[in-house]
């Protein structure tokens, strides 16, 4: 096999000292577990003239840092450096129309389309560093998941189904905050405000509408979005509030019993969103904050 790609990836620099580019190649299965094929790492800076604009051929190696790690193959690529790069986050929307139809038939409800979203984020490592949020060992629901291999397998299957490539119906590039607002329609469906549940693992922001009946039976929505990761970068809920001038702002919190993210790291979450979605006003709230409860009540009352 000699697979060919014609894909362009934009990697914005957050730290001007340089950039460590890691490439990992996987055999991605649509339903089952994906297989790791090999990786390489390049430490770059704008002064590395020999690496930019020239076709490169590098060995893909197995995991590990020693020189005797087995070579898994080679990869060909070319890199370009630009001093004026826009932020780009690739978005994937997964449509679960038929699953929603099946639920409607079994429950007697009207049919609805249920969707999940994943957005590939930049700057995660630079903003969070070595900070992770482990699963909450004091939370009974989390204990039932993470202490049971069977339940973990079930939740993993749920994640793989809801984020399967088969279900992708829309893709896009988000270059700024306005693009995010347009794509999510300012957080509304018709005239109804929407609330979202999210988890950030690796470099990906996974989320879905919080109140969707389709997700009610899940043991933990956060664990599902995170594919039962032992630790995440952050997790919680978010929605959009309308400002007095008619613009909208993202309100994002740490409301996750499964991972119980530390509120002291909310400023990092805010910075991450601002870097990925330039121009977007971002407000972070601890889930205990009375202001957050007021925001939600205001939206719900206005809908009534």
PDB file of C-alpha atoms in Angstrom:
ATOM      1  CA  UNK A   1       0.000   0.000   0.000  1.00  0.00           C
ATOM      2  CA  UNK A   2       1.189   3.515  -0.794  1.00  0.00           C
ATOM      3  CA  UNK A   3      -1.515   5.926   0.420  1.00  0.00           C
ATOM      4  CA  UNK A   4      -1.502   9.473  -0.946  1.00  0.00           C
ATOM      5  CA  UNK A   5      -2.829  12.573   0.807  1.00  0.00           C
ATOM      6  CA  UNK A   6      -3.351  16.055  -0.594  1.00  0.00           C
ATOM      7  CA  UNK A   7      -4.181  17.630   2.747  1.00  0.00           C
ATOM      8  CA  UNK A   8      -2.847  20.949   4.023  1.00  0.00           C
ATOM      9  CA  UNK A   9      -2.518  21.540   7.768  1.00  0.00           C
ATOM     10  CA  UNK A  10      -2.092  25.015   9.235  1.00  0.00           C
ATOM     11  CA  UNK A  11      -0.202  25.074  12.549  1.00  0.00           C
ATOM     12  CA  UNK A  12      -0.286  28.524  14.190  1.00  0.00           C
ATOM     13  CA  UNK A  13       2.714  29.420  16.353  1.00  0.00           C
ATOM     14  CA  UNK A  14       1.824  30.491  19.876  1.00  0.00           C
ATOM     15  CA  UNK A  15       5.374  30.532  21.245  1.00  0.00           C
ATOM     16  CA  UNK A  16       7.699  32.354  18.855  1.00  0.00           C
ATOM     17  CA  UNK A  17      10.770  30.421  20.051  1.00  0.00           C
ATOM     18  CA  UNK A  18       9.823  27.500  17.871  1.00  0.00           C
ATOM     19  CA  UNK A  19       7.498  24.618  17.353  1.00  0.00           C
ATOM     20  CA  UNK A  20       7.686  20.887  17.946  1.00  0.00           C
ATOM     21  CA  UNK A  21       5.696  19.168  15.208  1.00  0.00           C
ATOM     22  CA  UNK A  22       4.630  15.619  15.950  1.00  0.00           C
ATOM     23  CA  UNK A  23       3.188  13.432  13.217  1.00  0.00           C
ATOM     24  CA  UNK A  24       1.434  10.186  14.021  1.00  0.00           C
ATOM     25  CA  UNK A  25      -0.009   7.808  11.438  1.00  0.00           C
ATOM     26  CA  UNK A  26      -2.927   5.557  12.344  1.00  0.00           C
ATOM     27  CA  UNK A  27      -4.959   2.885  10.629  1.00  0.00           C
ATOM     28  CA  UNK A  28      -8.306   4.423  11.525  1.00  0.00           C
ATOM     29  CA  UNK A  29     -11.201   1.970  11.766  1.00  0.00           C
ATOM     30  CA  UNK A  30     -14.686   3.393  11.408  1.00  0.00           C
ATOM     31  CA  UNK A  31     -16.197   1.318  14.191  1.00  0.00           C
ATOM     32  CA  UNK A  32     -13.487  -0.652  16.000  1.00  0.00           C
ATOM     33  CA  UNK A  33     -10.243   0.353  17.644  1.00  0.00           C
ATOM     34  CA  UNK A  34      -7.723   2.265  15.514  1.00  0.00           C
ATOM     35  CA  UNK A  35      -4.149   0.931  15.144  1.00  0.00           C
ATOM     36  CA  UNK A  36      -1.026   3.043  15.638  1.00  0.00           C
ATOM     37  CA  UNK A  37       1.372   2.734  12.683  1.00  0.00           C
ATOM     38  CA  UNK A  38       4.235   5.093  13.502  1.00  0.00           C
ATOM     39  CA  UNK A  39       5.311   8.627  14.413  1.00  0.00           C
ATOM     40  CA  UNK A  40       7.996  11.260  13.970  1.00  0.00           C
ATOM     41  CA  UNK A  41       8.846  14.538  15.694  1.00  0.00           C
ATOM     42  CA  UNK A  42      10.506  17.683  14.316  1.00  0.00           C
ATOM     43  CA  UNK A  43      11.693  20.638  16.379  1.00  0.00           C
ATOM     44  CA  UNK A  44      11.318  23.704  14.185  1.00  0.00           C
ATOM     45  CA  UNK A  45      11.946  27.425  14.161  1.00  0.00           C
ATOM     46  CA  UNK A  46      11.610  30.051  11.393  1.00  0.00           C
ATOM     47  CA  UNK A  47      15.409  29.964  11.015  1.00  0.00           C
ATOM     48  CA  UNK A  48      15.368  26.307   9.918  1.00  0.00           C
ATOM     49  CA  UNK A  49      15.563  27.269   6.249  1.00  0.00           C
ATOM     50  CA  UNK A  50      16.567  23.795   5.159  1.00  0.00           C
ATOM     51  CA  UNK A  51      13.276  22.271   6.321  1.00  0.00           C
ATOM     52  CA  UNK A  52      10.890  24.710   4.658  1.00  0.00           C
ATOM     53  CA  UNK A  53       9.789  24.583   1.031  1.00  0.00           C
ATOM     54  CA  UNK A  54      11.692  21.357   0.363  1.00  0.00           C
ATOM     55  CA  UNK A  55      10.185  17.894   0.042  1.00  0.00           C
ATOM     56  CA  UNK A  56      11.118  15.843   3.091  1.00  0.00           C
ATOM     57  CA  UNK A  57      11.234  12.095   3.619  1.00  0.00           C
ATOM     58  CA  UNK A  58      11.379  10.881   7.217  1.00  0.00           C
ATOM     59  CA  UNK A  59      11.178   7.543   8.971  1.00  0.00           C
ATOM     60  CA  UNK A  60       8.102   6.710  11.019  1.00  0.00           C
ATOM     61  CA  UNK A  61       9.118   4.965  14.213  1.00  0.00           C
ATOM     62  CA  UNK A  62       7.346   3.139  16.994  1.00  0.00           C
ATOM     63  CA  UNK A  63       6.705   4.780  20.345  1.00  0.00           C
ATOM     64  CA  UNK A  64       9.779   5.549  22.415  1.00  0.00           C
ATOM     65  CA  UNK A  65      12.774   7.863  22.323  1.00  0.00           C
ATOM     66  CA  UNK A  66      15.680   5.429  21.991  1.00  0.00           C
ATOM     67  CA  UNK A  67      17.616   5.184  18.749  1.00  0.00           C
ATOM     68  CA  UNK A  68      16.848   1.497  18.319  1.00  0.00           C
ATOM     69  CA  UNK A  69      13.054   1.941  18.095  1.00  0.00           C
ATOM     70  CA  UNK A  70      11.784  -0.013  15.099  1.00  0.00           C
ATOM     71  CA  UNK A  71      11.153   1.941  11.913  1.00  0.00           C
ATOM     72  CA  UNK A  72       7.502   1.582  10.844  1.00  0.00           C
ATOM     73  CA  UNK A  73       7.793   3.094   7.377  1.00  0.00           C
ATOM     74  CA  UNK A  74       8.393   6.501   5.805  1.00  0.00           C
ATOM     75  CA  UNK A  75       6.349   9.629   5.203  1.00  0.00           C
ATOM     76  CA  UNK A  76       6.821  12.306   2.537  1.00  0.00           C
ATOM     77  CA  UNK A  77       5.821  15.897   3.238  1.00  0.00           C
ATOM     78  CA  UNK A  78       6.637  19.539   2.588  1.00  0.00           C
ATOM     79  CA  UNK A  79       6.477  22.404   5.079  1.00  0.00           C
ATOM     80  CA  UNK A  80       6.013  26.129   4.469  1.00  0.00           C
ATOM     81  CA  UNK A  81       6.541  28.927   6.980  1.00  0.00           C
ATOM     82  CA  UNK A  82       4.370  32.048   6.907  1.00  0.00           C
ATOM     83  CA  UNK A  83       4.519  35.035   9.247  1.00  0.00           C
ATOM     84  CA  UNK A  84       0.825  35.762   8.590  1.00  0.00           C
ATOM     85  CA  UNK A  85      -1.039  32.572   9.403  1.00  0.00           C
ATOM     86  CA  UNK A  86      -4.686  32.671  10.339  1.00  0.00           C
ATOM     87  CA  UNK A  87      -5.959  30.391  13.028  1.00  0.00           C
ATOM     88  CA  UNK A  88      -7.748  27.396  11.577  1.00  0.00           C
ATOM     89  CA  UNK A  89      -9.751  24.819  13.489  1.00  0.00           C
ATOM     90  CA  UNK A  90     -11.205  21.955  11.505  1.00  0.00           C
ATOM     91  CA  UNK A  91     -14.787  21.128  12.463  1.00  0.00           C
ATOM     92  CA  UNK A  92     -16.685  17.887  11.891  1.00  0.00           C
ATOM     93  CA  UNK A  93     -20.429  17.527  12.385  1.00  0.00           C
ATOM     94  CA  UNK A  94     -21.831  14.024  12.898  1.00  0.00           C
ATOM     95  CA  UNK A  95     -25.489  13.573  12.025  1.00  0.00           C
ATOM     96  CA  UNK A  96     -27.449  10.816  13.768  1.00  0.00           C
ATOM     97  CA  UNK A  97     -30.756  11.131  11.946  1.00  0.00           C
ATOM     98  CA  UNK A  98     -31.514   7.412  11.758  1.00  0.00           C
ATOM     99  CA  UNK A  99     -30.596   6.803  15.389  1.00  0.00           C
ATOM    100  CA  UNK A 100     -32.934   9.626  16.340  1.00  0.00           C
ATOM    101  CA  UNK A 101     -35.671   8.134  14.168  1.00  0.00           C
ATOM    102  CA  UNK A 102     -35.281   4.747  15.871  1.00  0.00           C
ATOM    103  CA  UNK A 103     -35.580   6.390  19.277  1.00  0.00           C
ATOM    104  CA  UNK A 104     -38.698   8.276  18.170  1.00  0.00           C
ATOM    105  CA  UNK A 105     -40.359   5.061  17.004  1.00  0.00           C
ATOM    106  CA  UNK A 106     -39.596   3.270  20.282  1.00  0.00           C
ATOM    107  CA  UNK A 107     -40.597   6.192  22.522  1.00  0.00           C
ATOM    108  CA  UNK A 108     -43.529   7.603  20.568  1.00  0.00           C
ATOM    109  CA  UNK A 109     -41.825  11.006  20.360  1.00  0.00           C
ATOM    110  CA  UNK A 110     -41.525  13.104  17.224  1.00  0.00           C
ATOM    111  CA  UNK A 111     -38.405  12.373  15.201  1.00  0.00           C
ATOM    112  CA  UNK A 112     -35.387  14.632  15.749  1.00  0.00           C
ATOM    113  CA  UNK A 113     -31.921  14.879  14.291  1.00  0.00           C
ATOM    114  CA  UNK A 114     -29.214  14.502  16.919  1.00  0.00           C
ATOM    115  CA  UNK A 115     -25.717  15.732  16.287  1.00  0.00           C
ATOM    116  CA  UNK A 116     -22.251  15.585  17.784  1.00  0.00           C
ATOM    117  CA  UNK A 117     -19.417  17.962  17.001  1.00  0.00           C
ATOM    118  CA  UNK A 118     -15.663  17.731  17.154  1.00  0.00           C
ATOM    119  CA  UNK A 119     -13.285  20.604  16.605  1.00  0.00           C
ATOM    120  CA  UNK A 120      -9.528  20.188  16.233  1.00  0.00           C
ATOM    121  CA  UNK A 121      -7.934  22.842  18.454  1.00  0.00           C
ATOM    122  CA  UNK A 122      -4.540  24.520  18.303  1.00  0.00           C
ATOM    123  CA  UNK A 123      -2.372  25.647  21.257  1.00  0.00           C
ATOM    124  CA  UNK A 124      -3.659  23.039  23.735  1.00  0.00           C
ATOM    125  CA  UNK A 125      -0.211  21.929  24.874  1.00  0.00           C
ATOM    126  CA  UNK A 126       1.103  25.484  25.041  1.00  0.00           C
ATOM    127  CA  UNK A 127      -1.812  26.735  27.151  1.00  0.00           C
ATOM    128  CA  UNK A 128      -2.327  23.775  29.494  1.00  0.00           C
ATOM    129  CA  UNK A 129       1.230  22.427  29.611  1.00  0.00           C
ATOM    130  CA  UNK A 130       1.292  19.388  31.903  1.00  0.00           C
ATOM    131  CA  UNK A 131      -2.098  20.206  33.471  1.00  0.00           C
ATOM    132  CA  UNK A 132      -4.747  17.495  33.139  1.00  0.00           C
ATOM    133  CA  UNK A 133      -8.013  16.782  34.930  1.00  0.00           C
ATOM    134  CA  UNK A 134      -8.282  13.171  36.112  1.00  0.00           C
ATOM    135  CA  UNK A 135     -11.597  11.405  36.599  1.00  0.00           C
ATOM    136  CA  UNK A 136     -13.331  12.188  39.878  1.00  0.00           C
ATOM    137  CA  UNK A 137     -12.699   9.244  42.209  1.00  0.00           C
ATOM    138  CA  UNK A 138     -15.165  10.679  44.746  1.00  0.00           C
ATOM    139  CA  UNK A 139     -18.047  10.683  42.255  1.00  0.00           C
ATOM    140  CA  UNK A 140     -20.142   7.515  42.395  1.00  0.00           C
ATOM    141  CA  UNK A 141     -21.222   7.627  38.753  1.00  0.00           C
ATOM    142  CA  UNK A 142     -17.597   7.960  37.664  1.00  0.00           C
ATOM    143  CA  UNK A 143     -16.595   5.037  39.881  1.00  0.00           C
ATOM    144  CA  UNK A 144     -19.183   2.828  38.177  1.00  0.00           C
ATOM    145  CA  UNK A 145     -17.641   3.659  34.807  1.00  0.00           C
ATOM    146  CA  UNK A 146     -13.908   3.657  35.415  1.00  0.00           C
ATOM    147  CA  UNK A 147     -13.871   0.695  37.801  1.00  0.00           C
ATOM    148  CA  UNK A 148     -15.762  -1.539  35.384  1.00  0.00           C
ATOM    149  CA  UNK A 149     -14.049  -2.787  32.199  1.00  0.00           C
ATOM    150  CA  UNK A 150     -17.451  -3.801  30.827  1.00  0.00           C
ATOM    151  CA  UNK A 151     -18.978  -0.344  31.297  1.00  0.00           C
ATOM    152  CA  UNK A 152     -15.856   1.285  29.874  1.00  0.00           C
ATOM    153  CA  UNK A 153     -16.190  -0.876  26.765  1.00  0.00           C
ATOM    154  CA  UNK A 154     -19.840   0.152  26.410  1.00  0.00           C
ATOM    155  CA  UNK A 155     -19.019   3.860  26.691  1.00  0.00           C
ATOM    156  CA  UNK A 156     -16.137   3.454  24.238  1.00  0.00           C
ATOM    157  CA  UNK A 157     -18.540   1.861  21.761  1.00  0.00           C
ATOM    158  CA  UNK A 158     -20.948   4.768  22.247  1.00  0.00           C
ATOM    159  CA  UNK A 159     -18.172   7.261  21.526  1.00  0.00           C
ATOM    160  CA  UNK A 160     -16.977   5.393  18.435  1.00  0.00           C
ATOM    161  CA  UNK A 161     -20.531   5.248  17.110  1.00  0.00           C
ATOM    162  CA  UNK A 162     -21.328   8.911  17.723  1.00  0.00           C
ATOM    163  CA  UNK A 163     -18.019  10.126  16.300  1.00  0.00           C
ATOM    164  CA  UNK A 164     -17.679   7.587  13.491  1.00  0.00           C
ATOM    165  CA  UNK A 165     -16.481   8.871  10.115  1.00  0.00           C
ATOM    166  CA  UNK A 166     -19.553   7.220   8.601  1.00  0.00           C
ATOM    167  CA  UNK A 167     -21.783   9.774  10.331  1.00  0.00           C
ATOM    168  CA  UNK A 168     -19.877  12.890   9.183  1.00  0.00           C
ATOM    169  CA  UNK A 169     -22.235  15.084   7.154  1.00  0.00           C
ATOM    170  CA  UNK A 170     -20.506  18.470   7.387  1.00  0.00           C
ATOM    171  CA  UNK A 171     -16.950  19.693   7.690  1.00  0.00           C
ATOM    172  CA  UNK A 172     -15.550  23.180   7.822  1.00  0.00           C
ATOM    173  CA  UNK A 173     -12.691  25.449   8.837  1.00  0.00           C
ATOM    174  CA  UNK A 174     -13.264  27.903  11.667  1.00  0.00           C
ATOM    175  CA  UNK A 175     -10.853  30.823  11.364  1.00  0.00           C
ATOM    176  CA  UNK A 176     -12.323  33.124  14.001  1.00  0.00           C
ATOM    177  CA  UNK A 177     -15.009  33.556  16.614  1.00  0.00           C
ATOM    178  CA  UNK A 178     -17.554  34.763  14.088  1.00  0.00           C
ATOM    179  CA  UNK A 179     -17.259  31.494  12.193  1.00  0.00           C
ATOM    180  CA  UNK A 180     -18.029  29.540  15.380  1.00  0.00           C
ATOM    181  CA  UNK A 181     -21.064  31.713  16.124  1.00  0.00           C
ATOM    182  CA  UNK A 182     -22.375  31.346  12.586  1.00  0.00           C
ATOM    183  CA  UNK A 183     -21.910  27.586  12.556  1.00  0.00           C
ATOM    184  CA  UNK A 184     -23.657  27.109  15.915  1.00  0.00           C
ATOM    185  CA  UNK A 185     -26.258  29.777  15.038  1.00  0.00           C
ATOM    186  CA  UNK A 186     -25.398  31.846  18.122  1.00  0.00           C
ATOM    187  CA  UNK A 187     -26.372  28.883  20.270  1.00  0.00           C
ATOM    188  CA  UNK A 188     -30.001  28.739  19.118  1.00  0.00           C
ATOM    189  CA  UNK A 189     -32.142  26.252  17.238  1.00  0.00           C
ATOM    190  CA  UNK A 190     -35.021  28.282  15.885  1.00  0.00           C
ATOM    191  CA  UNK A 191     -35.857  30.541  18.826  1.00  0.00           C
ATOM    192  CA  UNK A 192     -34.828  27.969  21.422  1.00  0.00           C
ATOM    193  CA  UNK A 193     -31.518  28.446  23.285  1.00  0.00           C
ATOM    194  CA  UNK A 194     -29.193  25.476  23.291  1.00  0.00           C
ATOM    195  CA  UNK A 195     -26.832  24.276  26.008  1.00  0.00           C
ATOM    196  CA  UNK A 196     -23.870  22.070  25.180  1.00  0.00           C
ATOM    197  CA  UNK A 197     -21.869  19.435  27.063  1.00  0.00           C
ATOM    198  CA  UNK A 198     -18.185  19.205  26.138  1.00  0.00           C
ATOM    199  CA  UNK A 199     -14.869  17.511  26.839  1.00  0.00           C
ATOM    200  CA  UNK A 200     -11.408  18.440  25.567  1.00  0.00           C
ATOM    201  CA  UNK A 201      -9.056  15.492  25.129  1.00  0.00           C
ATOM    202  CA  UNK A 202      -5.801  15.516  23.218  1.00  0.00           C
ATOM    203  CA  UNK A 203      -6.256  18.403  20.808  1.00  0.00           C
ATOM    204  CA  UNK A 204      -9.961  17.891  20.176  1.00  0.00           C
ATOM    205  CA  UNK A 205     -13.061  19.618  21.549  1.00  0.00           C
ATOM    206  CA  UNK A 206     -15.972  17.136  21.571  1.00  0.00           C
ATOM    207  CA  UNK A 207     -19.493  18.353  22.307  1.00  0.00           C
ATOM    208  CA  UNK A 208     -23.219  17.901  21.796  1.00  0.00           C
ATOM    209  CA  UNK A 209     -26.428  19.561  22.868  1.00  0.00           C
ATOM    210  CA  UNK A 210     -26.873  18.967  26.612  1.00  0.00           C
ATOM    211  CA  UNK A 211     -30.612  18.503  26.792  1.00  0.00           C
ATOM    212  CA  UNK A 212     -31.028  16.205  23.788  1.00  0.00           C
ATOM    213  CA  UNK A 213     -33.197  13.257  24.826  1.00  0.00           C
ATOM    214  CA  UNK A 214     -30.999  10.979  22.728  1.00  0.00           C
ATOM    215  CA  UNK A 215     -28.209  11.304  25.335  1.00  0.00           C
ATOM    216  CA  UNK A 216     -30.347  10.859  28.468  1.00  0.00           C
ATOM    217  CA  UNK A 217     -29.625   7.143  28.835  1.00  0.00           C
ATOM    218  CA  UNK A 218     -25.849   7.578  28.734  1.00  0.00           C
ATOM    219  CA  UNK A 219     -24.071   6.783  32.004  1.00  0.00           C
ATOM    220  CA  UNK A 220     -21.964   9.943  31.641  1.00  0.00           C
ATOM    221  CA  UNK A 221     -22.059  12.331  28.710  1.00  0.00           C
ATOM    222  CA  UNK A 222     -18.625  13.687  29.610  1.00  0.00           C
ATOM    223  CA  UNK A 223     -17.100  10.200  29.739  1.00  0.00           C
ATOM    224  CA  UNK A 224     -18.742   9.416  26.398  1.00  0.00           C
ATOM    225  CA  UNK A 225     -17.374  12.559  24.714  1.00  0.00           C
ATOM    226  CA  UNK A 226     -13.926  11.847  26.177  1.00  0.00           C
ATOM    227  CA  UNK A 227     -14.053   8.152  25.141  1.00  0.00           C
ATOM    228  CA  UNK A 228     -13.595   7.241  28.829  1.00  0.00           C
ATOM    229  CA  UNK A 229     -10.192   8.930  28.989  1.00  0.00           C
ATOM    230  CA  UNK A 230      -8.628   8.613  32.441  1.00  0.00           C
ATOM    231  CA  UNK A 231      -7.844  12.326  32.232  1.00  0.00           C
ATOM    232  CA  UNK A 232      -8.894  15.236  30.057  1.00  0.00           C
ATOM    233  CA  UNK A 233      -7.671  18.752  29.494  1.00  0.00           C
ATOM    234  CA  UNK A 234     -11.038  20.166  30.590  1.00  0.00           C
ATOM    235  CA  UNK A 235     -14.760  19.387  30.574  1.00  0.00           C
ATOM    236  CA  UNK A 236     -18.052  21.061  31.378  1.00  0.00           C
ATOM    237  CA  UNK A 237     -20.886  22.869  29.629  1.00  0.00           C
ATOM    238  CA  UNK A 238     -21.236  25.990  27.507  1.00  0.00           C
ATOM    239  CA  UNK A 239     -23.826  28.245  25.935  1.00  0.00           C
ATOM    240  CA  UNK A 240     -24.003  31.692  24.346  1.00  0.00           C
ATOM    241  CA  UNK A 241     -25.294  34.896  25.915  1.00  0.00           C
ATOM    242  CA  UNK A 242     -26.516  37.914  23.967  1.00  0.00           C
ATOM    243  CA  UNK A 243     -24.845  41.229  24.793  1.00  0.00           C
ATOM    244  CA  UNK A 244     -26.645  44.568  24.968  1.00  0.00           C
ATOM    245  CA  UNK A 245     -25.175  45.575  21.587  1.00  0.00           C
ATOM    246  CA  UNK A 246     -26.656  42.478  19.932  1.00  0.00           C
ATOM    247  CA  UNK A 247     -23.396  40.512  19.749  1.00  0.00           C
ATOM    248  CA  UNK A 248     -22.945  37.128  21.426  1.00  0.00           C
ATOM    249  CA  UNK A 249     -20.363  35.784  23.841  1.00  0.00           C
ATOM    250  CA  UNK A 250     -19.351  32.249  24.745  1.00  0.00           C
ATOM    251  CA  UNK A 251     -20.037  31.317  28.379  1.00  0.00           C
ATOM    252  CA  UNK A 252     -18.144  28.148  29.270  1.00  0.00           C
ATOM    253  CA  UNK A 253     -17.833  26.392  32.637  1.00  0.00           C
ATOM    254  CA  UNK A 254     -16.423  23.384  34.500  1.00  0.00           C
ATOM    255  CA  UNK A 255     -19.721  21.625  35.234  1.00  0.00           C
ATOM    256  CA  UNK A 256     -18.617  17.994  35.019  1.00  0.00           C
ATOM    257  CA  UNK A 257     -19.086  15.624  37.922  1.00  0.00           C
ATOM    258  CA  UNK A 258     -17.142  12.947  36.056  1.00  0.00           C
ATOM    259  CA  UNK A 259     -13.930  14.982  35.819  1.00  0.00           C
ATOM    260  CA  UNK A 260     -14.556  17.858  38.294  1.00  0.00           C
ATOM    261  CA  UNK A 261     -12.140  20.286  36.590  1.00  0.00           C
ATOM    262  CA  UNK A 262     -10.239  22.645  38.881  1.00  0.00           C
ATOM    263  CA  UNK A 263     -11.775  26.135  38.736  1.00  0.00           C
ATOM    264  CA  UNK A 264      -8.292  27.660  39.062  1.00  0.00           C
ATOM    265  CA  UNK A 265      -7.616  26.538  35.487  1.00  0.00           C
ATOM    266  CA  UNK A 266     -10.617  28.350  34.001  1.00  0.00           C
ATOM    267  CA  UNK A 267      -8.379  31.251  32.827  1.00  0.00           C
ATOM    268  CA  UNK A 268      -6.384  28.741  30.771  1.00  0.00           C
ATOM    269  CA  UNK A 269      -9.604  27.498  29.189  1.00  0.00           C
ATOM    270  CA  UNK A 270     -10.535  31.095  28.391  1.00  0.00           C
ATOM    271  CA  UNK A 271      -7.136  31.702  26.791  1.00  0.00           C
ATOM    272  CA  UNK A 272      -7.438  28.529  24.725  1.00  0.00           C
ATOM    273  CA  UNK A 273     -10.793  29.597  23.301  1.00  0.00           C
ATOM    274  CA  UNK A 274      -9.581  33.125  22.579  1.00  0.00           C
ATOM    275  CA  UNK A 275      -6.515  31.852  20.731  1.00  0.00           C
ATOM    276  CA  UNK A 276      -8.509  29.412  18.613  1.00  0.00           C
ATOM    277  CA  UNK A 277     -11.401  31.760  17.876  1.00  0.00           C
ATOM    278  CA  UNK A 278      -9.988  35.298  17.506  1.00  0.00           C
ATOM    279  CA  UNK A 279     -12.510  38.044  18.171  1.00  0.00           C
ATOM    280  CA  UNK A 280     -14.785  35.814  20.243  1.00  0.00           C
ATOM    281  CA  UNK A 281     -15.739  37.203  23.642  1.00  0.00           C
ATOM    282  CA  UNK A 282     -15.241  34.395  26.153  1.00  0.00           C
ATOM    283  CA  UNK A 283     -16.539  34.359  29.718  1.00  0.00           C
ATOM    284  CA  UNK A 284     -15.599  31.509  32.056  1.00  0.00           C
ATOM    285  CA  UNK A 285     -17.624  30.559  35.129  1.00  0.00           C
ATOM    286  CA  UNK A 286     -17.249  28.085  37.948  1.00  0.00           C
ATOM    287  CA  UNK A 287     -20.358  25.894  38.028  1.00  0.00           C
ATOM    288  CA  UNK A 288     -21.044  27.049  41.616  1.00  0.00           C
ATOM    289  CA  UNK A 289     -21.194  30.687  40.472  1.00  0.00           C
ATOM    290  CA  UNK A 290     -24.649  32.189  41.022  1.00  0.00           C
ATOM    291  CA  UNK A 291     -24.112  34.275  37.894  1.00  0.00           C
ATOM    292  CA  UNK A 292     -24.102  31.101  35.797  1.00  0.00           C
ATOM    293  CA  UNK A 293     -27.425  30.013  37.270  1.00  0.00           C
ATOM    294  CA  UNK A 294     -28.834  33.463  36.483  1.00  0.00           C
ATOM    295  CA  UNK A 295     -27.658  33.225  32.872  1.00  0.00           C
ATOM    296  CA  UNK A 296     -29.327  29.861  32.345  1.00  0.00           C
ATOM    297  CA  UNK A 297     -32.547  30.940  34.029  1.00  0.00           C
ATOM    298  CA  UNK A 298     -32.649  34.071  31.875  1.00  0.00           C
ATOM    299  CA  UNK A 299     -32.359  32.099  28.654  1.00  0.00           C
ATOM    300  CA  UNK A 300     -34.924  29.524  29.725  1.00  0.00           C
ATOM    301  CA  UNK A 301     -37.407  32.181  30.892  1.00  0.00           C
ATOM    302  CA  UNK A 302     -37.056  34.126  27.653  1.00  0.00           C
ATOM    303  CA  UNK A 303     -37.836  30.970  25.703  1.00  0.00           C
ATOM    304  CA  UNK A 304     -41.033  30.440  27.695  1.00  0.00           C
TER     305      UNK A 304
END
